[in-house]
C-alpha atoms as one frame of an Amber mdcrd trajectory, in Angstrom:
protein
 102.129 115.829 144.316 100.253 114.585 142.042 102.813 114.711 138.784 106.133
 115.107 137.246 106.167 118.295 134.525 108.699 116.091 132.204 111.084 118.610
 130.044 110.345 116.900 126.512 113.327 118.740 125.178 115.795 117.815 126.908
 113.991 113.444 127.128 114.326 113.474 123.017 117.934 115.269 122.644 118.919
 112.289 124.418 116.529 109.099 122.279 118.270 107.398 120.479 115.476 107.146
 117.088 117.570 107.769 113.454 115.000 110.223 112.724 114.869 113.894 114.558
 111.826 115.445 116.335 111.608 117.947 112.887 112.811 115.887 110.473 109.691
 113.836 112.134 106.968 116.638 112.424 107.426 116.866 108.600 107.362 113.956
 107.679 103.853 113.331 109.388 102.742 115.730 107.652 103.738 114.613 105.069
 101.473 111.449 104.693  98.344 113.806 106.657  98.765 114.744 102.794  97.775
 111.753 101.345  95.288 110.639 103.644  97.301 109.299 106.624  99.126 107.395
 103.904  95.498 106.256 102.028  97.104 107.750  98.662 100.565 106.842  98.377
 100.262 103.451 100.352 104.139 103.259  99.865 104.150 105.750 103.300 103.584
 102.816 104.797 105.895  99.726 106.535 105.150  96.460 105.136 103.619  95.668
 108.497 101.260  98.481 108.945  98.490  98.520 111.267  95.379 100.782 111.214
  93.278 100.812 114.905  90.461 102.885 116.606  89.367 102.615 119.560  86.446
 100.309 118.726  88.385  99.181 115.393  91.601  97.738 114.623  94.465  96.023
 115.013  93.899  96.094 110.693  96.517  95.416 108.237  97.703  97.530 105.323
  95.553  95.426 102.511  92.662  94.952 105.059  91.994  98.915 105.845  92.957
  99.943 102.317  89.462  97.627 101.340  87.694  99.300 104.586  88.508 103.029
 103.498  87.461 102.550 100.350  84.691 101.133 100.594  82.795 103.762 101.809
  83.396 106.419  99.016  83.590 109.399 101.303  85.323 112.256  99.334  81.819
 111.615  97.050  79.359 112.609 100.067  81.243 115.027 101.973  83.196 116.985
  99.058  84.043 119.268 101.792  85.621 116.190 104.663  88.672 118.470 106.677
  90.011 116.650 109.448  91.298 119.586 110.389  94.864 118.313 112.206  96.616
 120.486 114.228  99.167 120.379 117.705 101.637 117.980 116.058 103.583 116.479
 119.262 106.644 114.448 119.154 106.554 111.761 121.765 109.176 112.021 124.093
 108.672 108.597 125.418 107.685 106.138 122.783 110.869 106.824 119.842 109.634
 107.486 116.403 105.445 108.239 117.509 103.996 111.464 116.420 100.750 112.699
 118.388  97.486 114.796 117.122  94.593 116.073 117.584  91.579 117.015 114.354
  88.791 118.684 115.081  86.428 117.274 111.199  84.209 118.343 110.390  81.880
 117.601 107.527  78.302 118.609 105.153  76.504 114.922 103.720  76.558 116.816
  99.756  76.342 113.328  98.361  75.345 110.484  98.608  76.326 107.326 101.506
  75.805 104.454 101.447  73.328 104.546  98.655  71.058 106.908 100.358  70.785
 110.317  99.032  72.697 113.467 100.955  71.123 114.449 103.923  72.583 117.724
 103.796  73.922 117.408 107.100  76.258 119.578 108.347  79.154 117.165 111.018
  81.217 118.245 113.573  82.769 115.283 114.831  84.525 116.117 118.633  88.144
 116.809 119.305  89.470 112.964 118.802  94.469 112.230 119.635  95.262 110.482
 116.272  99.533 109.014 116.140 101.745 107.935 113.572 104.058 105.470 115.080
 107.326 105.648 112.483 109.509 103.104 111.746 113.962 103.655 112.253 113.915
 103.445 107.924 110.624 106.080 108.280 108.103 104.406 107.217 105.247 104.354
 109.056 104.259 101.555 111.117 101.330 102.010 112.956  97.878 104.886 112.277
  95.446 105.798 115.753  92.473 107.447 115.041  89.690 107.771 117.023  90.106
 108.491 120.347  87.775 111.856 121.776  88.882 113.613 123.915  85.382 115.699
 125.013  83.092 114.357 123.776  80.731 117.666 124.580  82.059 118.523 122.417
  80.489 118.400 118.573  77.576 117.555 116.813  77.971 113.829 116.922  76.804
 113.000 120.355  80.414 112.421 121.769  81.352 110.032 119.018  84.476 110.049
 117.414  86.274 108.541 114.386  82.828 107.334 111.204  80.923 106.097 114.011
  80.630 110.038 114.342  79.996 110.494 110.673  77.441 107.992 110.010  75.905
 108.551 112.918  75.349 112.503 112.499  73.641 111.870 108.771  70.890 109.239
 109.789  72.840 106.483 108.900  74.539 105.454 112.074  75.474 101.718 112.753
  74.001  98.874 114.653  75.167  98.285 117.441  76.288  99.822 121.070  78.883
 100.832 120.089  78.226 103.217 117.094  76.109 104.892 119.095  76.072 108.407
 121.442  77.427 107.297 125.301  74.552 106.463 127.459  75.734 105.232 131.250
  74.358 101.747 131.838  71.446 100.943 134.332  74.430  99.820 136.266  76.339
 102.772 136.195  73.537 104.848 137.433  72.612 102.537 140.101  75.949 102.553
 141.665  75.376 106.278 141.311  72.958 106.622 142.914  74.114 104.531 145.641
  76.938 106.530 145.706  74.832 109.572 146.181  72.420 108.092 148.821  75.765
 107.039 151.235  77.734 110.682 151.059
């Protein structure tokens, strides 16, 4: 009851994906050393897509343009995603999942504004890379927060959390820390009354 403990190694051994799990992990490390491929887009397939919880999917050119527009490493010279726990997905051939716990200090101008000096600590997030059988990155997923109580960005992940923490949050609800709606709070109150 409650679920099955999967024999990941047995499933991976039965996979017909042409790249071994060990090679997928090595390819993932290479892509991450190249800023998820931003520093070397030749690592991406022609039909590459970027996808986050709110943003995307974006194609290769659209994503490169968006990523380059932030000048994030000028504003946060110590920007560090701190990748860890890389795992090959036994259910989806060619997919590698991993965690990040980004830290960065706002010491340079961002969007023309002076640095705040704030230290940003994002909550733990899950990212993934999906590879083609030829070993190119077909998909990059980022920003999926797994515990919004961690970090100092009000539970926001990705660039939404970074911008919010340094006082430059974006002007829409999805880019703000989670706040239960009035309807949600009302349903909770009703549930407590009838239980």
